[in-house]
Amino acid sequence: MATVIKDLNMNFDGYHALKNINLTINDGEFVAILGPSGCGKTTLLRLLAGFLKPTGGVIKIDNSVVADSKKITSPNKRNIGMVFQSYALWPHMTVKQQVTFPMQHSIFSKYKTQKNREERTDAVLKLVNMQAMGDRYPSELSGGQKQRVAIARALANEPDLLLMDEPLSNLDAQLKIEMRREISNLHKNVGGTVLYVTHDQSEALGMADKIVVMSQGEIQQIGTPKEIFYNPVNPFVARFVGQSNLIRGSWDGNEFTYGEGEKITDYEVNDSFKAENLYPVKADGLEIVGQNESHFRGIVKEVEFQGFQNKIILEMQDNNHLQVFGAADEEIRQGEMYGVRIKKRKNMEI
Amino acid sequence: MSENKIRRYIKYAVGTAFVFLLFLWPLLNMFSEAFIAKDEGFTFAYFANVLSDAGFAKVITNTLLINICSMVSAGIVGVFLAYVMAYTDIAFKNILHKLLLIPLFIPSYIVTLAWMQLCMKNGLLYQLTHFELYSYKGIILMFTVCQYPIVYLMCLSHFRRIPRELEQAAVVSGCGRVKAFFKVVLPITKITIVNAMLLVFLSCLDNFGIVAFIGIPANINVLSTDIYKTIVSSTKDSYNIAAVKGIVLSVLAVIMMLATQWLSGNNKAENCEKEDMEPRIMLGKWKFVLAGVMSCFIGMFNIFPLIKLVSSALTKGQGVKLSLKTMCFDNFFKVLRNVKSMNGIKNSIFLALMAVLLCTVIGITISYLSEYKKDRIASGIQAVVTFPYSIPGIILGLAMILTYAGSFHGFTIYGTIWILLLSYVIRFTAVSLRYANSAFAQLDTSMDEAAQISGANNYVKWKKVIIPLSIGTISAGMGLVMIYSMMELTTSSLLWSGGTETIGVVIFNFTSAGLSNMASAYSSIIMIGVCAVAVLLKVIDKSVRTIRRR
Ligand SMILES: Nc1ncnc2c1ncn2[C@@H]1O[C@H](COP(=O)(O)OP(=O)(O)O)[C@@H](O)[C@H]1O
Ligand SMILES: [Mg+2]
């Protein structure tokens, strides 16, 4: 049941929205597409759904071509479910009617009799905890409830592929976290393949088996949440996903010089960082020392107590801001100058 | 090329040709008449004649003077009312709002007729104020009374969309209410106001009822009445002369139209999408005072004339005061027994129903193809179909005469009811189209995509999703076409003939013949009928809504 995207391109009247996208979504996987607004996520989703015809490349579902630059299979002939960003609930139908709709009209429907459909509707509504609201209209539901109905409608027909376009972006923070957990659980319980589009890295990291990071119509990196977080392949991914500090300096082979002559040797930094003379390091990969113990110095702007640790923001002498975690009992005073050193990892100097 | 594609192209070619012949051909025909003399062929003589005619220059200055004054005064009244209704917590807001809209639903010639009764020389009003209705002032007053709702409605919606923080920020920065209005609200609304005023100008250009009822007796001629007079004078080259004048009028109208389009295209004010219905200025006790003042004005300008109209219909002679002694229903009986006036009602109903049917079908088809399917050819057709709506009705009337006066392979539609129907369809398809466009625009594409994703085919998609969701707006457009066709006067006044009178024509003829009591009685009957229909439609609409949304 794998979905394979090969050399996919999309051009809107001269604007190149997607450039050579290659991606395989395996059966049962939860894949998140992560990228800033405007990078082409929705476009990719609409191509998969069949609302757009690509200008180049092919999309294959289950080994049969559903779209290339000449011909596309229309959305109602692909067994797909979709949760729209705006929910797209029909204002003139009750919750039950919305959920039953795909079972009545899809050519892939496995629920042929009225009774089957009613049972399935009840089951799906129960799954999303909406069984009590079956006779309500969308205008009588809250944001989170609408969201659940949209998900129920998309799941009703057991689609081969479930597409979700920033489904949580219209919800408030509390509800967001709740629904995030529910969608994860749903995926674990129901199975099925999910393609989940978001611009929120915490959603992607928390829910997905595989993350695809995009920027300006191009895929930057594909990997598991851990890979993406700990081993970003370029500065964009490091900044957008990893919340990394990017220290400015200069590379010479595997040796990085920063501050006023501080040096470190690291064999595992990707060439794309070296090209921009940057060194990626997380907040916990740095340590604060006395101002005479390092040639890389800055003034502490903010100390935020976070329980087990302190989060410290420094303004370095090159005007760059750094985030560093320090032990909770260590006393760091705001407004004073300190030195900063990159901690050595175990495998660094071989 | 696949067979499908060829078929599509043929369909389009036929459709385009049909639309072009139906909607544009008569107008082009009229324009050419301005340059072609019977015996000599192409000539500029008519143009030279008309443009050097001092009388016509006077007509143009009259038109500009009257329309500009009317547009300014309707603008001031409309903006003021809109501000009060949008921002204050004036008492009885809903009722006042509905009463303010009365002139939208009563044709201007009936309103004028009512004022003619009100301003009779022996009436109370005249003796108190010596206000002469048959004058420039009178025409401007009538235009203001009939047209301010355009400005009012557009500004009302715009005012409500201005984020309240903008005004609050001005108040916090030290402006008073009045200053905040002139420094913040007015500049933000500027383009909308100008736009609305231009629409008033256009509507005045198009108007025939007011300028015919008041202007002709006062010998104040404007473009539309002048063209009418030229056409009915039936001299040797009256049609050619009228065509030249028609071109002048069309040019004026098209310039105005383009200006409004340009303005609304350039309206970049950042506003909320949703109207904020909460009042922003709390008047306290004054809200009742203001409501009182407002209802006095509404009573004076919108309601009292109509009462006067009915009461004058109930008296025998002109200008007789109504009392229990003088009251009689003679006029009503006379009107009801009159074959022509009954014909008018029958014809108008028939024409309105047919026009609604045809306009809606054509409008939905074009709108669906161009707005929803984003088809370029259909967008072109859309422009062709909207064009006649911006052309004043009197010109369309002339164009229809010129095009269809002769017989076409033994068919003559001139002098029958069909030419009226045709001209209504040409004029009002634009209205249906606009409503269909807004129905399709409101219909988020994700509604339809959600249906497709759920496996619905085209038929199911239309039946279960698109039609149920757009029928409300489309039927509003149908209602409007219905009202417009029932009340049409301008084009009909040129195209009617014995047996094909319409309601407007009957009132026009009664009034021109000096039978204003009969005209009043007839108008009263029509108004009562229209009210009944409106109430009925409202009830149907309400019940449909409750069924749909429960
Ligand atoms: N139908 C369209 N026509 C022209 N440009 C489009 C169209 N749809 C999207 N785009 C452009 O493609 C880019 C990517 O859009 P989108 O996929 O919606 O981004 P995202 O969902 O990641 O925020 C945007 O710059 C947008 O303006
Ligand atoms: Mg998007």
PDB file of N, CA, C and O in Angstrom, chain B residues 185-247:
ATOM      1  N   VAL B 185     -12.297  57.264  11.118  1.00  0.00           N
ATOM      2  CA  VAL B 185     -13.376  56.518  10.463  1.00  0.00           C
ATOM      3  C   VAL B 185     -13.577  56.984   9.020  1.00  0.00           C
ATOM      4  O   VAL B 185     -13.608  56.176   8.093  1.00  0.00           O
ATOM      5  N   LEU B 186     -13.665  58.294   8.842  1.00  0.00           N
ATOM      6  CA  LEU B 186     -13.940  58.809   7.501  1.00  0.00           C
ATOM      7  C   LEU B 186     -12.821  58.475   6.503  1.00  0.00           C
ATOM      8  O   LEU B 186     -13.105  57.985   5.416  1.00  0.00           O
ATOM      9  N   PRO B 187     -11.550  58.721   6.859  1.00  0.00           N
ATOM     10  CA  PRO B 187     -10.494  58.360   5.899  1.00  0.00           C
ATOM     11  C   PRO B 187     -10.495  56.881   5.536  1.00  0.00           C
ATOM     12  O   PRO B 187     -10.257  56.530   4.381  1.00  0.00           O
ATOM     13  N   ILE B 188     -10.773  56.016   6.511  1.00  0.00           N
ATOM     14  CA  ILE B 188     -10.774  54.582   6.204  1.00  0.00           C
ATOM     15  C   ILE B 188     -11.926  54.239   5.274  1.00  0.00           C
ATOM     16  O   ILE B 188     -11.826  53.363   4.434  1.00  0.00           O
ATOM     17  N   THR B 189     -13.031  54.945   5.429  1.00  0.00           N
ATOM     18  CA  THR B 189     -14.227  54.619   4.658  1.00  0.00           C
ATOM     19  C   THR B 189     -14.299  55.385   3.350  1.00  0.00           C
ATOM     20  O   THR B 189     -15.170  55.133   2.533  1.00  0.00           O
ATOM     21  N   LYS B 190     -13.369  56.335   3.186  1.00  0.00           N
ATOM     22  CA  LYS B 190     -13.415  57.259   2.054  1.00  0.00           C
ATOM     23  C   LYS B 190     -13.764  56.584   0.729  1.00  0.00           C
ATOM     24  O   LYS B 190     -14.718  56.977   0.050  1.00  0.00           O
ATOM     25  N   ILE B 191     -13.007  55.539   0.401  1.00  0.00           N
ATOM     26  CA  ILE B 191     -13.183  54.936  -0.918  1.00  0.00           C
ATOM     27  C   ILE B 191     -14.569  54.311  -1.040  1.00  0.00           C
ATOM     28  O   ILE B 191     -15.234  54.438  -2.065  1.00  0.00           O
ATOM     29  N   THR B 192     -15.016  53.654   0.015  1.00  0.00           N
ATOM     30  CA  THR B 192     -16.355  53.073  -0.022  1.00  0.00           C
ATOM     31  C   THR B 192     -17.407  54.159  -0.221  1.00  0.00           C
ATOM     32  O   THR B 192     -18.362  53.981  -0.995  1.00  0.00           O
ATOM     33  N   ILE B 193     -17.237  55.286   0.453  1.00  0.00           N
ATOM     34  CA  ILE B 193     -18.229  56.351   0.328  1.00  0.00           C
ATOM     35  C   ILE B 193     -18.252  56.897  -1.100  1.00  0.00           C
ATOM     36  O   ILE B 193     -19.319  57.029  -1.713  1.00  0.00           O
ATOM     37  N   VAL B 194     -17.070  57.172  -1.631  1.00  0.00           N
ATOM     38  CA  VAL B 194     -17.004  57.693  -2.997  1.00  0.00           C
ATOM     39  C   VAL B 194     -17.634  56.698  -3.966  1.00  0.00           C
ATOM     40  O   VAL B 194     -18.418  57.048  -4.848  1.00  0.00           O
ATOM     41  N   ASN B 195     -17.304  55.453  -3.741  1.00  0.00           N
ATOM     42  CA  ASN B 195     -17.849  54.401  -4.586  1.00  0.00           C
ATOM     43  C   ASN B 195     -19.374  54.386  -4.535  1.00  0.00           C
ATOM     44  O   ASN B 195     -20.056  54.314  -5.550  1.00  0.00           O
ATOM     45  N   ALA B 196     -19.904  54.452  -3.324  1.00  0.00           N
ATOM     46  CA  ALA B 196     -21.353  54.441  -3.166  1.00  0.00           C
ATOM     47  C   ALA B 196     -21.957  55.660  -3.849  1.00  0.00           C
ATOM     48  O   ALA B 196     -23.007  55.572  -4.502  1.00  0.00           O
ATOM     49  N   MET B 197     -21.273  56.803  -3.748  1.00  0.00           N
ATOM     50  CA  MET B 197     -21.815  58.003  -4.364  1.00  0.00           C
ATOM     51  C   MET B 197     -21.808  57.887  -5.885  1.00  0.00           C
ATOM     52  O   MET B 197     -22.747  58.323  -6.555  1.00  0.00           O
ATOM     53  N   LEU B 198     -20.772  57.273  -6.426  1.00  0.00           N
ATOM     54  CA  LEU B 198     -20.755  57.061  -7.873  1.00  0.00           C
ATOM     55  C   LEU B 198     -21.908  56.154  -8.298  1.00  0.00           C
ATOM     56  O   LEU B 198     -22.534  56.353  -9.349  1.00  0.00           O
ATOM     57  N   LEU B 199     -22.190  55.153  -7.462  1.00  0.00           N
ATOM     58  CA  LEU B 199     -23.326  54.272  -7.783  1.00  0.00           C
ATOM     59  C   LEU B 199     -24.623  55.067  -7.773  1.00  0.00           C
ATOM     60  O   LEU B 199     -25.520  54.822  -8.595  1.00  0.00           O
ATOM     61  N   VAL B 200     -24.733  56.024  -6.842  1.00  0.00           N
ATOM     62  CA  VAL B 200     -25.918  56.877  -6.824  1.00  0.00           C
ATOM     63  C   VAL B 200     -25.988  57.669  -8.129  1.00  0.00           C
ATOM     64  O   VAL B 200     -27.040  57.753  -8.764  1.00  0.00           O
ATOM     65  N   PHE B 201     -24.861  58.196  -8.549  1.00  0.00           N
ATOM     66  CA  PHE B 201     -24.808  58.948  -9.801  1.00  0.00           C
ATOM     67  C   PHE B 201     -25.308  58.087 -10.963  1.00  0.00           C
ATOM     68  O   PHE B 201     -26.157  58.499 -11.757  1.00  0.00           O
ATOM     69  N   LEU B 202     -24.795  56.869 -11.026  1.00  0.00           N
ATOM     70  CA  LEU B 202     -25.194  55.943 -12.092  1.00  0.00           C
ATOM     71  C   LEU B 202     -26.685  55.677 -12.051  1.00  0.00           C
ATOM     72  O   LEU B 202     -27.372  55.657 -13.079  1.00  0.00           O
ATOM     73  N   SER B 203     -27.162  55.459 -10.840  1.00  0.00           N
ATOM     74  CA  SER B 203     -28.565  55.137 -10.676  1.00  0.00           C
ATOM     75  C   SER B 203     -29.429  56.332 -11.091  1.00  0.00           C
ATOM     76  O   SER B 203     -30.512  56.158 -11.671  1.00  0.00           O
ATOM     77  N   CYS B 204     -28.949  57.556 -10.816  1.00  0.00           N
ATOM     78  CA  CYS B 204     -29.682  58.749 -11.250  1.00  0.00           C
ATOM     79  C   CYS B 204     -29.681  58.855 -12.774  1.00  0.00           C
ATOM     80  O   CYS B 204     -30.685  59.232 -13.381  1.00  0.00           O
ATOM     81  N   LEU B 205     -28.566  58.523 -13.392  1.00  0.00           N
ATOM     82  CA  LEU B 205     -28.489  58.554 -14.859  1.00  0.00           C
ATOM     83  C   LEU B 205     -29.523  57.625 -15.461  1.00  0.00           C
ATOM     84  O   LEU B 205     -30.133  57.907 -16.479  1.00  0.00           O
ATOM     85  N   ASP B 206     -29.679  56.475 -14.814  1.00  0.00           N
ATOM     86  CA  ASP B 206     -30.552  55.431 -15.320  1.00  0.00           C
ATOM     87  C   ASP B 206     -32.016  55.758 -15.065  1.00  0.00           C
ATOM     88  O   ASP B 206     -32.908  55.285 -15.755  1.00  0.00           O
ATOM     89  N   ASN B 207     -32.259  56.634 -14.067  1.00  0.00           N
ATOM     90  CA  ASN B 207     -33.629  56.827 -13.619  1.00  0.00           C
ATOM     91  C   ASN B 207     -34.503  57.485 -14.672  1.00  0.00           C
ATOM     92  O   ASN B 207     -34.082  58.371 -15.408  1.00  0.00           O
ATOM     93  N   PHE B 208     -35.744  57.033 -14.736  1.00  0.00           N
ATOM     94  CA  PHE B 208     -36.674  57.648 -15.671  1.00  0.00           C
ATOM     95  C   PHE B 208     -37.894  58.186 -14.932  1.00  0.00           C
ATOM     96  O   PHE B 208     -38.376  59.277 -15.220  1.00  0.00           O
ATOM     97  N   GLY B 209     -38.371  57.420 -13.947  1.00  0.00           N
ATOM     98  CA  GLY B 209     -39.607  57.774 -13.256  1.00  0.00           C
ATOM     99  C   GLY B 209     -39.586  59.186 -12.688  1.00  0.00           C
ATOM    100  O   GLY B 209     -40.460  60.010 -12.987  1.00  0.00           O
ATOM    101  N   ILE B 210     -38.588  59.497 -11.891  1.00  0.00           N
ATOM    102  CA  ILE B 210     -38.554  60.779 -11.197  1.00  0.00           C
ATOM    103  C   ILE B 210     -38.470  61.938 -12.188  1.00  0.00           C
ATOM    104  O   ILE B 210     -39.269  62.878 -12.149  1.00  0.00           O
ATOM    105  N   VAL B 211     -37.501  61.814 -13.114  1.00  0.00           N
ATOM    106  CA  VAL B 211     -37.303  62.936 -14.026  1.00  0.00           C
ATOM    107  C   VAL B 211     -38.462  63.059 -15.019  1.00  0.00           C
ATOM    108  O   VAL B 211     -38.720  64.146 -15.544  1.00  0.00           O
ATOM    109  N   ALA B 212     -39.158  61.957 -15.274  1.00  0.00           N
ATOM    110  CA  ALA B 212     -40.298  62.069 -16.181  1.00  0.00           C
ATOM    111  C   ALA B 212     -41.496  62.692 -15.466  1.00  0.00           C
ATOM    112  O   ALA B 212     -42.174  63.570 -16.000  1.00  0.00           O
ATOM    113  N   PHE B 213     -41.744  62.263 -14.220  1.00  0.00           N
ATOM    114  CA  PHE B 213     -42.934  62.743 -13.510  1.00  0.00           C
ATOM    115  C   PHE B 213     -42.781  64.199 -13.088  1.00  0.00           C
ATOM    116  O   PHE B 213     -43.722  64.970 -13.124  1.00  0.00           O
ATOM    117  N   ILE B 214     -41.589  64.588 -12.634  1.00  0.00           N
ATOM    118  CA  ILE B 214     -41.394  65.937 -12.124  1.00  0.00           C
ATOM    119  C   ILE B 214     -40.711  66.822 -13.150  1.00  0.00           C
ATOM    120  O   ILE B 214     -41.103  67.962 -13.362  1.00  0.00           O
ATOM    121  N   GLY B 215     -39.689  66.264 -13.826  1.00  0.00           N
ATOM    122  CA  GLY B 215     -38.886  67.079 -14.733  1.00  0.00           C
ATOM    123  C   GLY B 215     -39.646  67.528 -15.966  1.00  0.00           C
ATOM    124  O   GLY B 215     -39.570  68.690 -16.354  1.00  0.00           O
ATOM    125  N   ILE B 216     -40.391  66.642 -16.584  1.00  0.00           N
ATOM    126  CA  ILE B 216     -41.066  67.007 -17.837  1.00  0.00           C
ATOM    127  C   ILE B 216     -42.076  68.138 -17.624  1.00  0.00           C
ATOM    128  O   ILE B 216     -42.020  69.136 -18.333  1.00  0.00           O
ATOM    129  N   PRO B 217     -42.966  68.051 -16.619  1.00  0.00           N
ATOM    130  CA  PRO B 217     -43.877  69.186 -16.396  1.00  0.00           C
ATOM    131  C   PRO B 217     -43.126  70.475 -16.057  1.00  0.00           C
ATOM    132  O   PRO B 217     -43.567  71.555 -16.430  1.00  0.00           O
ATOM    133  N   ALA B 218     -41.998  70.368 -15.369  1.00  0.00           N
ATOM    134  CA  ALA B 218     -41.256  71.574 -14.999  1.00  0.00           C
ATOM    135  C   ALA B 218     -40.342  72.027 -16.133  1.00  0.00           C
ATOM    136  O   ALA B 218     -39.605  72.992 -15.978  1.00  0.00           O
ATOM    137  N   ASN B 219     -40.376  71.280 -17.234  1.00  0.00           N
ATOM    138  CA  ASN B 219     -39.517  71.560 -18.374  1.00  0.00           C
ATOM    139  C   ASN B 219     -38.027  71.532 -18.021  1.00  0.00           C
ATOM    140  O   ASN B 219     -37.228  72.300 -18.529  1.00  0.00           O
ATOM    141  N   ILE B 220     -37.673  70.626 -17.107  1.00  0.00           N
ATOM    142  CA  ILE B 220     -36.259  70.398 -16.811  1.00  0.00           C
ATOM    143  C   ILE B 220     -35.898  69.069 -17.454  1.00  0.00           C
ATOM    144  O   ILE B 220     -36.396  68.027 -17.044  1.00  0.00           O
ATOM    145  N   ASN B 221     -35.089  69.138 -18.495  1.00  0.00           N
ATOM    146  CA  ASN B 221     -34.773  67.906 -19.204  1.00  0.00           C
ATOM    147  C   ASN B 221     -33.396  67.387 -18.847  1.00  0.00           C
ATOM    148  O   ASN B 221     -32.445  68.152 -18.778  1.00  0.00           O
ATOM    149  N   VAL B 222     -33.332  66.069 -18.623  1.00  0.00           N
ATOM    150  CA  VAL B 222     -32.037  65.435 -18.419  1.00  0.00           C
ATOM    151  C   VAL B 222     -31.862  64.414 -19.531  1.00  0.00           C
ATOM    152  O   VAL B 222     -32.770  64.221 -20.356  1.00  0.00           O
ATOM    153  N   LEU B 223     -30.722  63.739 -19.550  1.00  0.00           N
ATOM    154  CA  LEU B 223     -30.436  62.851 -20.682  1.00  0.00           C
ATOM    155  C   LEU B 223     -31.526  61.828 -20.940  1.00  0.00           C
ATOM    156  O   LEU B 223     -31.991  61.673 -22.066  1.00  0.00           O
ATOM    157  N   SER B 224     -31.974  61.146 -19.891  1.00  0.00           N
ATOM    158  CA  SER B 224     -32.921  60.058 -20.158  1.00  0.00           C
ATOM    159  C   SER B 224     -34.256  60.591 -20.675  1.00  0.00           C
ATOM    160  O   SER B 224     -34.819  60.038 -21.623  1.00  0.00           O
ATOM    161  N   THR B 225     -34.759  61.683 -20.097  1.00  0.00           N
ATOM    162  CA  THR B 225     -36.037  62.196 -20.613  1.00  0.00           C
ATOM    163  C   THR B 225     -35.860  62.819 -21.995  1.00  0.00           C
ATOM    164  O   THR B 225     -36.737  62.708 -22.846  1.00  0.00           O
ATOM    165  N   ASP B 226     -34.721  63.445 -22.216  1.00  0.00           N
ATOM    166  CA  ASP B 226     -34.475  64.046 -23.519  1.00  0.00           C
ATOM    167  C   ASP B 226     -34.445  62.976 -24.606  1.00  0.00           C
ATOM    168  O   ASP B 226     -35.023  63.147 -25.686  1.00  0.00           O
ATOM    169  N   ILE B 227     -33.790  61.873 -24.309  1.00  0.00           N
ATOM    170  CA  ILE B 227     -33.744  60.790 -25.293  1.00  0.00           C
ATOM    171  C   ILE B 227     -35.144  60.228 -25.518  1.00  0.00           C
ATOM    172  O   ILE B 227     -35.560  59.984 -26.653  1.00  0.00           O
ATOM    173  N   TYR B 228     -35.881  60.075 -24.433  1.00  0.00           N
ATOM    174  CA  TYR B 228     -37.259  59.578 -24.558  1.00  0.00           C
ATOM    175  C   TYR B 228     -38.063  60.490 -25.473  1.00  0.00           C
ATOM    176  O   TYR B 228     -38.725  60.034 -26.411  1.00  0.00           O
ATOM    177  N   LYS B 229     -37.965  61.800 -25.212  1.00  0.00           N
ATOM    178  CA  LYS B 229     -38.721  62.753 -26.032  1.00  0.00           C
ATOM    179  C   LYS B 229     -38.300  62.683 -27.487  1.00  0.00           C
ATOM    180  O   LYS B 229     -39.139  62.719 -28.387  1.00  0.00           O
ATOM    181  N   THR B 230     -36.996  62.571 -27.715  1.00  0.00           N
ATOM    182  CA  THR B 230     -36.504  62.479 -29.084  1.00  0.00           C
ATOM    183  C   THR B 230     -37.089  61.264 -29.794  1.00  0.00           C
ATOM    184  O   THR B 230     -37.530  61.349 -30.942  1.00  0.00           O
ATOM    185  N   ILE B 231     -37.103  60.136 -29.086  1.00  0.00           N
ATOM    186  CA  ILE B 231     -37.599  58.913 -29.719  1.00  0.00           C
ATOM    187  C   ILE B 231     -39.082  59.034 -30.052  1.00  0.00           C
ATOM    188  O   ILE B 231     -39.511  58.717 -31.161  1.00  0.00           O
ATOM    189  N   VAL B 232     -39.878  59.512 -29.088  1.00  0.00           N
ATOM    190  CA  VAL B 232     -41.320  59.524 -29.341  1.00  0.00           C
ATOM    191  C   VAL B 232     -41.742  60.673 -30.258  1.00  0.00           C
ATOM    192  O   VAL B 232     -42.877  60.704 -30.721  1.00  0.00           O
ATOM    193  N   SER B 233     -40.804  61.613 -30.519  1.00  0.00           N
ATOM    194  CA  SER B 233     -41.182  62.708 -31.418  1.00  0.00           C
ATOM    195  C   SER B 233     -41.389  62.208 -32.843  1.00  0.00           C
ATOM    196  O   SER B 233     -42.075  62.848 -33.637  1.00  0.00           O
ATOM    197  N   SER B 234     -40.796  61.048 -33.172  1.00  0.00           N
ATOM    198  CA  SER B 234     -41.000  60.412 -34.474  1.00  0.00           C
ATOM    199  C   SER B 234     -40.803  61.349 -35.664  1.00  0.00           C
ATOM    200  O   SER B 234     -41.608  61.373 -36.578  1.00  0.00           O
ATOM    201  N   THR B 235     -39.752  62.131 -35.664  1.00  0.00           N
ATOM    202  CA  THR B 235     -39.409  62.866 -36.881  1.00  0.00           C
ATOM    203  C   THR B 235     -38.558  61.956 -37.750  1.00  0.00           C
ATOM    204  O   THR B 235     -38.319  60.804 -37.396  1.00  0.00           O
ATOM    205  N   LYS B 236     -38.092  62.496 -38.885  1.00  0.00           N
ATOM    206  CA  LYS B 236     -37.416  61.671 -39.879  1.00  0.00           C
ATOM    207  C   LYS B 236     -36.188  60.955 -39.308  1.00  0.00           C
ATOM    208  O   LYS B 236     -36.032  59.752 -39.456  1.00  0.00           O
ATOM    209  N   ASP B 237     -35.341  61.725 -38.651  1.00  0.00           N
ATOM    210  CA  ASP B 237     -34.134  61.073 -38.145  1.00  0.00           C
ATOM    211  C   ASP B 237     -34.077  61.051 -36.616  1.00  0.00           C
ATOM    212  O   ASP B 237     -33.013  61.127 -36.025  1.00  0.00           O
ATOM    213  N   SER B 238     -35.246  60.926 -35.994  1.00  0.00           N
ATOM    214  CA  SER B 238     -35.250  60.964 -34.533  1.00  0.00           C
ATOM    215  C   SER B 238     -34.451  59.815 -33.943  1.00  0.00           C
ATOM    216  O   SER B 238     -33.776  59.989 -32.926  1.00  0.00           O
ATOM    217  N   TYR B 239     -34.487  58.649 -34.594  1.00  0.00           N
ATOM    218  CA  TYR B 239     -33.740  57.519 -34.045  1.00  0.00           C
ATOM    219  C   TYR B 239     -32.242  57.767 -34.105  1.00  0.00           C
ATOM    220  O   TYR B 239     -31.521  57.440 -33.168  1.00  0.00           O
ATOM    221  N   ASN B 240     -31.808  58.360 -35.225  1.00  0.00           N
ATOM    222  CA  ASN B 240     -30.374  58.616 -35.333  1.00  0.00           C
ATOM    223  C   ASN B 240     -29.905  59.606 -34.273  1.00  0.00           C
ATOM    224  O   ASN B 240     -28.881  59.414 -33.632  1.00  0.00           O
ATOM    225  N   ILE B 241     -30.720  60.663 -34.118  1.00  0.00           N
ATOM    226  CA  ILE B 241     -30.365  61.674 -33.113  1.00  0.00           C
ATOM    227  C   ILE B 241     -30.353  61.050 -31.722  1.00  0.00           C
ATOM    228  O   ILE B 241     -29.425  61.245 -30.933  1.00  0.00           O
ATOM    229  N   ALA B 242     -31.398  60.244 -31.462  1.00  0.00           N
ATOM    230  CA  ALA B 242     -31.474  59.591 -30.155  1.00  0.00           C
ATOM    231  C   ALA B 242     -30.266  58.689 -29.940  1.00  0.00           C
ATOM    232  O   ALA B 242     -29.728  58.615 -28.828  1.00  0.00           O
ATOM    233  N   ALA B 243     -29.834  58.026 -31.013  1.00  0.00           N
ATOM    234  CA  ALA B 243     -28.682  57.136 -30.885  1.00  0.00           C
ATOM    235  C   ALA B 243     -27.435  57.915 -30.500  1.00  0.00           C
ATOM    236  O   ALA B 243     -26.647  57.472 -29.651  1.00  0.00           O
ATOM    237  N   VAL B 244     -27.262  59.084 -31.100  1.00  0.00           N
ATOM    238  CA  VAL B 244     -26.108  59.915 -30.749  1.00  0.00           C
ATOM    239  C   VAL B 244     -26.164  60.293 -29.268  1.00  0.00           C
ATOM    240  O   VAL B 244     -25.184  60.162 -28.532  1.00  0.00           O
ATOM    241  N   LYS B 245     -27.347  60.742 -28.864  1.00  0.00           N
ATOM    242  CA  LYS B 245     -27.495  61.111 -27.455  1.00  0.00           C
ATOM    243  C   LYS B 245     -27.265  59.898 -26.557  1.00  0.00           C
ATOM    244  O   LYS B 245     -26.699  60.008 -25.469  1.00  0.00           O
ATOM    245  N   GLY B 246     -27.728  58.758 -27.051  1.00  0.00           N
ATOM    246  CA  GLY B 246     -27.531  57.520 -26.305  1.00  0.00           C
ATOM    247  C   GLY B 246     -26.051  57.224 -26.107  1.00  0.00           C
ATOM    248  O   GLY B 246     -25.634  56.764 -25.039  1.00  0.00           O
ATOM    249  N   ILE B 247     -25.268  57.498 -27.139  1.00  0.00           N
ATOM    250  CA  ILE B 247     -23.830  57.256 -27.012  1.00  0.00           C
ATOM    251  C   ILE B 247     -23.247  58.154 -25.929  1.00  0.00           C
ATOM    252  O   ILE B 247     -22.465  57.700 -25.081  1.00  0.00           O
TER     253      ILE B 247
END
